[in-house]
Coordinates of C-alpha atoms and ligand atoms in Angstrom, one line a residue:
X1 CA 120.5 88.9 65.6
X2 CA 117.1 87.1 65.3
X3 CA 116.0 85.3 68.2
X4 CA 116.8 81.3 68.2
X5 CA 113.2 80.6 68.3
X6 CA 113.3 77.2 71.0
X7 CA 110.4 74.8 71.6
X8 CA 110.1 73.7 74.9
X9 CA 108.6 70.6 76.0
X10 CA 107.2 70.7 79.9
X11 CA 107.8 73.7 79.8
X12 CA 105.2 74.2 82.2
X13 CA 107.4 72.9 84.9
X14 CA 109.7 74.3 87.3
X15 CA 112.3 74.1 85.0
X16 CA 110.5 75.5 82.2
X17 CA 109.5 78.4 84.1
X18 CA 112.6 79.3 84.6
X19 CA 113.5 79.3 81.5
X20 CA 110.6 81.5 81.0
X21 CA 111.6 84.1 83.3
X22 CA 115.5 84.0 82.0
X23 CA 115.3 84.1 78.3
X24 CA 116.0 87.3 77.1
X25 CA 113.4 87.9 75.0
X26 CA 115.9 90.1 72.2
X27 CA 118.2 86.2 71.6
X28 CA 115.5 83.6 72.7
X29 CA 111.8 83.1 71.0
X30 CA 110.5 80.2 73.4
X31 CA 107.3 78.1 72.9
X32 CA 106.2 76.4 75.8
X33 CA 103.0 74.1 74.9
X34 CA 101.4 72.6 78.3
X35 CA 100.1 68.9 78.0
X36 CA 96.8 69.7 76.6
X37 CA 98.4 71.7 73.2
X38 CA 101.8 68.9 73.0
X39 CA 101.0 65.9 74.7
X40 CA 104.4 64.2 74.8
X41 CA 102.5 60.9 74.9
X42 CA 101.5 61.1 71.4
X43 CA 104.3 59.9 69.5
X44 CA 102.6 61.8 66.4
X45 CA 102.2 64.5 68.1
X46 CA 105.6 65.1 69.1
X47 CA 106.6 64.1 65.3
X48 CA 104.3 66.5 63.7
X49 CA 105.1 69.6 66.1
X50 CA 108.6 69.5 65.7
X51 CA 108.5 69.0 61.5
X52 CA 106.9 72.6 61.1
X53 CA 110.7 74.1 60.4
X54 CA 109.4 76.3 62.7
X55 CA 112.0 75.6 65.3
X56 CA 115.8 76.2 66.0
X57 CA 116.1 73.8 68.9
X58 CA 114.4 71.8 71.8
X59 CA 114.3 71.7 75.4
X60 CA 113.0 68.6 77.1
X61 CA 111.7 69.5 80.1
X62 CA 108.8 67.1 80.9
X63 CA 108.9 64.0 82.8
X64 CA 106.5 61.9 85.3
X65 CA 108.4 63.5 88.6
X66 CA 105.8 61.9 90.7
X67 CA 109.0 59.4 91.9
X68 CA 106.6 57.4 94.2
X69 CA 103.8 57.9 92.0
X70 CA 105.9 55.6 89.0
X71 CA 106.0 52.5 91.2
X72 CA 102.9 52.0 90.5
X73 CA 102.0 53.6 86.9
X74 CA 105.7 52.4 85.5
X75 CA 104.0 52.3 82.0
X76 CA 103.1 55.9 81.9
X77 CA 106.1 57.0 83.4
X78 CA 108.2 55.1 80.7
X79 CA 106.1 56.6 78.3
X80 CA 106.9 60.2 78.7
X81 CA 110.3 59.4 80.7
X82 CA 111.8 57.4 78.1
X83 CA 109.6 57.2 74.6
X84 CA 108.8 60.6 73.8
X85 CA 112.6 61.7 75.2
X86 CA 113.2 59.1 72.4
X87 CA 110.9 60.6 70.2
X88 CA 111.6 64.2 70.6
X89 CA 115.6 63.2 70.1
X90 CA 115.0 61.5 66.6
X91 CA 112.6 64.2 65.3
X92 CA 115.0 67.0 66.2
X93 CA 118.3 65.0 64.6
X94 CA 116.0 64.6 61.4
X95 CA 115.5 68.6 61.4
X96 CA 119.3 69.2 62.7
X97 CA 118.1 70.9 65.7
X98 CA 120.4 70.7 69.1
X99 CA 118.4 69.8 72.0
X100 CA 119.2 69.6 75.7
X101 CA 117.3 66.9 77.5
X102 CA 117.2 67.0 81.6
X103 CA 117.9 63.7 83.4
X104 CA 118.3 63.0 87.0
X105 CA 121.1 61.9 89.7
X106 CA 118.3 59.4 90.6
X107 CA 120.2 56.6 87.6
X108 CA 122.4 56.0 90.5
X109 CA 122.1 53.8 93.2
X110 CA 123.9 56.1 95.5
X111 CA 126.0 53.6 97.1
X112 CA 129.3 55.4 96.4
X113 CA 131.3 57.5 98.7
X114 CA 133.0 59.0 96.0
X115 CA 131.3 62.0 93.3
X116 CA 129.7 60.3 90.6
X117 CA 131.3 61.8 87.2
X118 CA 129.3 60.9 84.3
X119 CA 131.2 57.8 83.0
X120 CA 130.2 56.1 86.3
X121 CA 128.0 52.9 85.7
X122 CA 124.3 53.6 86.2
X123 CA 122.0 51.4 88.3
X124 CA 118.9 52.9 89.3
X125 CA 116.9 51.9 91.9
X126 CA 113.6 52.8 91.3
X127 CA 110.9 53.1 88.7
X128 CA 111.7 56.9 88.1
X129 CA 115.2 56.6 87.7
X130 CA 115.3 53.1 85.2
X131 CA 112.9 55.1 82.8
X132 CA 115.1 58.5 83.2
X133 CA 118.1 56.0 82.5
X134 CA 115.9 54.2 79.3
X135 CA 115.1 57.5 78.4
X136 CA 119.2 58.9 78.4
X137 CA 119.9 56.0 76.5
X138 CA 117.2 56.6 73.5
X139 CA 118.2 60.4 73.0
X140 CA 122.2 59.7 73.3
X141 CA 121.5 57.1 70.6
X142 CA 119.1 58.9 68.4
X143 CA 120.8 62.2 68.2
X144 CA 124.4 62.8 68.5
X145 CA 124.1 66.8 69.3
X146 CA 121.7 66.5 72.6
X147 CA 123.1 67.3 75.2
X148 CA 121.9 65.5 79.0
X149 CA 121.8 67.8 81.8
X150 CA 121.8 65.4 84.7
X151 CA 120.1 67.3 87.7
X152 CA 119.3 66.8 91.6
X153 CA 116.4 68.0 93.8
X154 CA 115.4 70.7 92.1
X155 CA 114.2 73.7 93.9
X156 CA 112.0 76.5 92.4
X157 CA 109.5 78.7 93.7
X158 CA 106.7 77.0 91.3
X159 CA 105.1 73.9 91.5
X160 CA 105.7 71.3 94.3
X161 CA 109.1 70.8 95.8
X162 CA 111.1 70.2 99.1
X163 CA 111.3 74.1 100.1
X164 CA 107.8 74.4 99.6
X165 CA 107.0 71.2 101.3
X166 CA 109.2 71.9 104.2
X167 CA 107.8 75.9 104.3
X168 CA 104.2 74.4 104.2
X169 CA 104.7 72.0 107.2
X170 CA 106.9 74.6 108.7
X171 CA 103.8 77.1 109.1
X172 CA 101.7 73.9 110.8
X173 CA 103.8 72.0 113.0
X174 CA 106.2 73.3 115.5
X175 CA 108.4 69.9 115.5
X176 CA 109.5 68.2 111.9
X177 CA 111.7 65.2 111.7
X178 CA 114.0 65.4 108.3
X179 CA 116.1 62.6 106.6
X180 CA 119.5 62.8 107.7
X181 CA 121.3 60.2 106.0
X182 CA 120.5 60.7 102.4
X183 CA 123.1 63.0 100.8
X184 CA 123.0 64.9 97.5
X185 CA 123.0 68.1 95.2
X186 CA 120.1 70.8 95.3
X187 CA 119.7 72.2 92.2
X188 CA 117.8 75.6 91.8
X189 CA 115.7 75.1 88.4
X190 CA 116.5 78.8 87.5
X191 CA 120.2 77.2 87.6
X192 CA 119.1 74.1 85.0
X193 CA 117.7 76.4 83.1
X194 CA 120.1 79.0 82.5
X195 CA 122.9 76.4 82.0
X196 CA 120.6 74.6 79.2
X197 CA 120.1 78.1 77.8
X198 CA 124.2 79.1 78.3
X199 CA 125.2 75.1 76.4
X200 CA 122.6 75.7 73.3
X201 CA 123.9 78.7 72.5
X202 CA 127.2 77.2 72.3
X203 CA 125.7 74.7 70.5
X204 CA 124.0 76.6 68.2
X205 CA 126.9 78.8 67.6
X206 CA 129.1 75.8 66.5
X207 CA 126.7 73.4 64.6
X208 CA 130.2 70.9 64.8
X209 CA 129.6 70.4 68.3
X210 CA 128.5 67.2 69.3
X211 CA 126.5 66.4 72.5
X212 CA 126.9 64.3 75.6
X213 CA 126.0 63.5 79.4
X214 CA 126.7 66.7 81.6
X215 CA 126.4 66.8 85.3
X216 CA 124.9 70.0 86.5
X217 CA 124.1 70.8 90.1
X218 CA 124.6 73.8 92.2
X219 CA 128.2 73.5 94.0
X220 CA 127.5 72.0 97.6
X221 CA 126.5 68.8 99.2
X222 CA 123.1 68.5 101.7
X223 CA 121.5 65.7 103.6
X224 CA 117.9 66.5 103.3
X225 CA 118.5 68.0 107.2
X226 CA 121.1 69.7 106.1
X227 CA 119.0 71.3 103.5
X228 CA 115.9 71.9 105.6
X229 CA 118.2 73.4 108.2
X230 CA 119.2 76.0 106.0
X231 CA 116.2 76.4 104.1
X232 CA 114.1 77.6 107.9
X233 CA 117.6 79.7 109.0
X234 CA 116.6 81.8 105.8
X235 CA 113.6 81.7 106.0
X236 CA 113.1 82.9 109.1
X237 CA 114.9 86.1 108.5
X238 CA 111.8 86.5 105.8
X239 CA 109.5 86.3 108.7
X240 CA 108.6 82.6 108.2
X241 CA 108.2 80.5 111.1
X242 CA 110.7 77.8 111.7
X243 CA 109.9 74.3 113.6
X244 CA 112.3 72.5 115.8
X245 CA 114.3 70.0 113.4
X246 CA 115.2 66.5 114.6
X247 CA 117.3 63.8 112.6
X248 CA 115.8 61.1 111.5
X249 CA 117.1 58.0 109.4
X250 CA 116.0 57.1 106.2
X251 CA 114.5 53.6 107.4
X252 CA 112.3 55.4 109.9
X253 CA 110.9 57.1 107.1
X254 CA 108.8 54.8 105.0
X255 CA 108.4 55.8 101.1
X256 CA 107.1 54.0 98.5
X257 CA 110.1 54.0 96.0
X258 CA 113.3 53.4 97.1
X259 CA 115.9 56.7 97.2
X260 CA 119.3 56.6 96.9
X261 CA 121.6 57.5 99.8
X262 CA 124.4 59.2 98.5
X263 CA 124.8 60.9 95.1
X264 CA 127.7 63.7 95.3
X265 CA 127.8 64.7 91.1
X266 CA 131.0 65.7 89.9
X267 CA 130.3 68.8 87.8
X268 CA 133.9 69.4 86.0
X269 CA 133.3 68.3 82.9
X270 CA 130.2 71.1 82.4
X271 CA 132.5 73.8 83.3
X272 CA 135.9 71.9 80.8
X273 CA 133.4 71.8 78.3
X274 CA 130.9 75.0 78.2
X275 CA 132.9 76.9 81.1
X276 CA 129.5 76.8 82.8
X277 CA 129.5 76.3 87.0
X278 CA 126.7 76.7 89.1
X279 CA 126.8 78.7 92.3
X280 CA 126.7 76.8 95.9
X281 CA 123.3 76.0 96.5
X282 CA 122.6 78.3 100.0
X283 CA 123.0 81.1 97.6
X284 CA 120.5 79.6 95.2
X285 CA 118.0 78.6 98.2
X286 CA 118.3 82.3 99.1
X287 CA 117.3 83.6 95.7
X288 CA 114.5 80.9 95.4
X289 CA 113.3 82.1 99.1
X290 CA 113.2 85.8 98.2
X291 CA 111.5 84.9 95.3
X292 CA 108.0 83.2 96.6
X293 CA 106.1 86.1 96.9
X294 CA 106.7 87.2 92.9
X295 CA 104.5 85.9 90.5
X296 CA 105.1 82.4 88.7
X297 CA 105.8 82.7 84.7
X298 CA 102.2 80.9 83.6
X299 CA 101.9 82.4 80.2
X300 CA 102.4 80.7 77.4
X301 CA 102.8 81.6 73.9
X302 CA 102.3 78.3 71.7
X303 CA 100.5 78.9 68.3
Ligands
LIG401 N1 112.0 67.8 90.2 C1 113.1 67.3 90.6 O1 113.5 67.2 91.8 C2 114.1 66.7 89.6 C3 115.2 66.1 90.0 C4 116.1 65.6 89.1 C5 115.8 65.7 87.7 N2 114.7 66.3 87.3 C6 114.4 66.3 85.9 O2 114.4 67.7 85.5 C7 113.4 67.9 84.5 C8 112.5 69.0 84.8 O3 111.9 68.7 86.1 P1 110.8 69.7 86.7 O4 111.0 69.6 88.2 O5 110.8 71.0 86.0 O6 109.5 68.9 86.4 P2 108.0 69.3 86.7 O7 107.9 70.6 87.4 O8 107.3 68.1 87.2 O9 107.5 69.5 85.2 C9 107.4 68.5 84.3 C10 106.5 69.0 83.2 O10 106.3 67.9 82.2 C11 105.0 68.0 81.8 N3 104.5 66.7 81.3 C12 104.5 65.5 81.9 N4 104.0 64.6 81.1 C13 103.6 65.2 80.0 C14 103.0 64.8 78.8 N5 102.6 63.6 78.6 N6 102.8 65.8 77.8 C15 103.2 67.0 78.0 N7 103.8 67.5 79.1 C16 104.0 66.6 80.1 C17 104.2 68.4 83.0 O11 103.0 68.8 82.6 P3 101.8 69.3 83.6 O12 102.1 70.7 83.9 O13 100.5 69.0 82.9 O14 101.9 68.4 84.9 C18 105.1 69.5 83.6 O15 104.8 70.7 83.0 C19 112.7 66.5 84.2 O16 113.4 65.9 83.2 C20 113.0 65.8 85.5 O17 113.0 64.4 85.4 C21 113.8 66.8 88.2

């Protein structure tokens, strides 16, 4: 079989790196532009790169992640966050290529006990989250076979992200106070992106198949303590050293954008739908852990 040959936007991300690293190279052909050969915020730009024909389906992996950051530069946020998802969505309906669009637990408030299934009513409350929501809202409308992969605190070895935040102040400080009552779902981005690859090929394989909003985090609830916790008891077994952990609440912890307190995603209808479920996220922080000291998947093959 040839290759599906799949352009991916971001894909200089954690997410797209991971894509990088799992695509088997003999039933994916991926092309992963960085900003300065696709810039997502040129809306002809992202018209005229996907109307080459060149393309069997798209991965939207960029965003503005900076979630403090977007308080204050909501425009460019929106832009890329909820435009270009927009556009990306109605230029790959016009070619009738699937495409799987990442999202974020963040379009909830996080005021519910209870797991959030994806028919739950949105309300964001932050600048990040509203454009993620906007941004859901232009691709479900432009494009009925997208498929939204709602994920959670992603955790990779690449870029900037909890582990390594909490590994890098780990090595500095011998006390770190951690967020204890803020509760959600890690998701490892070598997870996200294996389950985007796993749902386009279904997609691809059944060009009836429409799209839809999918929750899709590793198995497992964590409190940011919870996570650090585990995150220093493994790595310390890697030879890492590990501070002295104290509780702290959220209100002691000043941030510029607002974060949700509790967002538990119910993940059932990924695995009724595509039989996909994602592992419990210890076992995923593990992997990521191990995998620090390999090299990061910067290579690029956009033409
Ligand atoms: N990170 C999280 O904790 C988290 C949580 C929930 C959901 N998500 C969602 O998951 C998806 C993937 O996240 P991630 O962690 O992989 O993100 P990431 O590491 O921040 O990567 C985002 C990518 O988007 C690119 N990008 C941003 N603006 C662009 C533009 N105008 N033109 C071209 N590229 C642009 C960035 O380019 P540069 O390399 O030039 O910066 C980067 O490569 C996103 O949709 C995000 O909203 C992430």
């Amino acid at each position: 079989m040839t290759p599906r040959r799949v352009l991916v936007a971001g894909g200089n991300g954690q997410v797209g790196r991971e894509l990088a690293r799992l695509a088997d190279p003999a039933r994916w052909e991926l092309s992963r532009p960085d900003r300065s050969q696709l810039d997502l915020a040129d809306e002809g730009a992202v018209r005229a790169a996907l109307a080459q024909g060149r393309w069997d389906a798209v991965i939207n992996c960029a965003a503005w992640t900076d979630v403090d950051g977007a308080e204050s530069h909501a425009d460019d946020a929106r832009r890329v966050n909820a435009a270009a998802a927009g556009w990306l969505a109605q230029a790959a309906r016009a070619e009738g290529l699937p495409m799987v669009h990442f999202s974020t637990d963040y379009v909830f408030s996080g005021t519910s006990e209870a797991p959030y299934a994806e028919t739950a009513p949105t309300d964001p409350i932050n600048v990040y989250g509203q454009t993620k929501l906007e941004g859901e809202e232009l691709v479900m409308a432009a494009h009925p076979r997208a498929i939204i992969l709602r994920i959670a605190r992603v955790l990779s070895p690449h870029r900037t992200n909890f582990l390594k935040t909490m590994l890098a102040l780990g090595a500095q400080r011998d006390q770190l106070s951690v967020v204890s009552d803020q509760t959600g779902c890690p998701t490892g981005a070598s997870d996200a992106a294996g389950a985007a690859l796993a749902v386009l090929e279904q997609m691809l394989d059944d060009p009836g198949r429409v799209g839809g909003i999918y929750h899709c985090t590793n198995a497992g609830q964590a409190s940011w303590f919870e996570l650090a916790a585990t995150i220093f008891a493994l790595a310390e077994q890697k030879g890492y050293k590990a501070p002295q952990l104290t509780p702290v609440m959220a209100s002691e912890f000043k941030t510029i954008a607002a974060r949700p307190r509790n967002v538990i995603m119910a993940c059932e209808k990924l695995y009724r739908d595509f039989a996909i479920r994602l592992r419990p996220w210890p076992d995923m922080v593990a992997e990521v852990i191990d995998s620090l000291a390999l090299p990061s998947p910067t290579d690029r093959n956009w033409k």
